[in-house]
Amino acid sequence: MLFIKNGLVYTMTGEVIENGCILVDDGKIVAVGKNLEAPSD
């Protein structure tokens, strides 16, 4: 599992999220947002 936080995220719909977070699990993006919590695992 990979958790990236406080990044500048460009989504496929053209939205730009400042200080965004991305959660990747098993090579797939499972969550994108601004206020995601880091998983405890």
PDB file of C-alpha atoms in Angstrom:
ATOM      1  CA  MET A   1       0.000   0.000   0.000  1.00  0.00           C
ATOM      2  CA  LEU A   2       1.256   3.468  -0.884  1.00  0.00           C
ATOM      3  CA  PHE A   3      -0.128   6.737   0.522  1.00  0.00           C
ATOM      4  CA  ILE A   4       0.956  10.035  -1.046  1.00  0.00           C
ATOM      5  CA  LYS A   5      -0.090  13.250   0.688  1.00  0.00           C
ATOM      6  CA  ASN A   6       0.192  17.009   0.208  1.00  0.00           C
ATOM      7  CA  GLY A   7       0.694  16.741  -3.539  1.00  0.00           C
ATOM      8  CA  LEU A   8      -0.662  18.615  -6.518  1.00  0.00           C
ATOM      9  CA  VAL A   9      -3.056  16.071  -8.055  1.00  0.00           C
ATOM     10  CA  TYR A  10      -4.370  16.324 -11.621  1.00  0.00           C
ATOM     11  CA  THR A  11      -7.411  14.086 -12.117  1.00  0.00           C
ATOM     12  CA  MET A  12      -8.592  12.511 -15.376  1.00  0.00           C
ATOM     13  CA  THR A  13     -11.581  14.903 -15.370  1.00  0.00           C
ATOM     14  CA  GLY A  14      -9.268  17.929 -15.401  1.00  0.00           C
ATOM     15  CA  GLU A  15      -9.754  18.841 -11.751  1.00  0.00           C
ATOM     16  CA  VAL A  16      -6.669  20.038  -9.869  1.00  0.00           C
ATOM     17  CA  ILE A  17      -6.470  19.202  -6.163  1.00  0.00           C
ATOM     18  CA  GLU A  18      -3.918  21.188  -4.164  1.00  0.00           C
ATOM     19  CA  ASN A  19      -2.524  19.404  -1.095  1.00  0.00           C
ATOM     20  CA  GLY A  20      -4.255  16.272  -2.333  1.00  0.00           C
ATOM     21  CA  CYS A  21      -3.795  12.647  -1.330  1.00  0.00           C
ATOM     22  CA  ILE A  22      -3.618   9.433  -3.347  1.00  0.00           C
ATOM     23  CA  LEU A  23      -3.986   5.925  -1.957  1.00  0.00           C
ATOM     24  CA  VAL A  24      -2.602   3.067  -4.087  1.00  0.00           C
ATOM     25  CA  ASP A  25      -3.161  -0.590  -3.217  1.00  0.00           C
ATOM     26  CA  ASP A  26      -1.925  -3.556  -5.241  1.00  0.00           C
ATOM     27  CA  GLY A  27      -0.940  -1.256  -8.122  1.00  0.00           C
ATOM     28  CA  LYS A  28      -4.365   0.396  -8.389  1.00  0.00           C
ATOM     29  CA  ILE A  29      -5.475   3.850  -7.295  1.00  0.00           C
ATOM     30  CA  VAL A  30      -8.217   3.246  -4.732  1.00  0.00           C
ATOM     31  CA  ALA A  31      -8.783   6.790  -3.409  1.00  0.00           C
ATOM     32  CA  VAL A  32      -8.051  10.380  -4.413  1.00  0.00           C
ATOM     33  CA  GLY A  33      -9.038  13.397  -2.373  1.00  0.00           C
ATOM     34  CA  LYS A  34      -8.056  16.318  -0.225  1.00  0.00           C
ATOM     35  CA  ASN A  35      -8.696  15.096   3.311  1.00  0.00           C
ATOM     36  CA  LEU A  36      -7.852  11.389   3.226  1.00  0.00           C
ATOM     37  CA  GLU A  37      -6.449   9.718   6.320  1.00  0.00           C
ATOM     38  CA  ALA A  38      -3.363   7.535   6.068  1.00  0.00           C
ATOM     39  CA  PRO A  39      -4.236   3.868   6.571  1.00  0.00           C
ATOM     40  CA  SER A  40      -3.010   2.230   9.759  1.00  0.00           C
ATOM     41  CA  ASP A  41      -1.597  -0.795   7.891  1.00  0.00           C
TER      42      ASP A  41
END
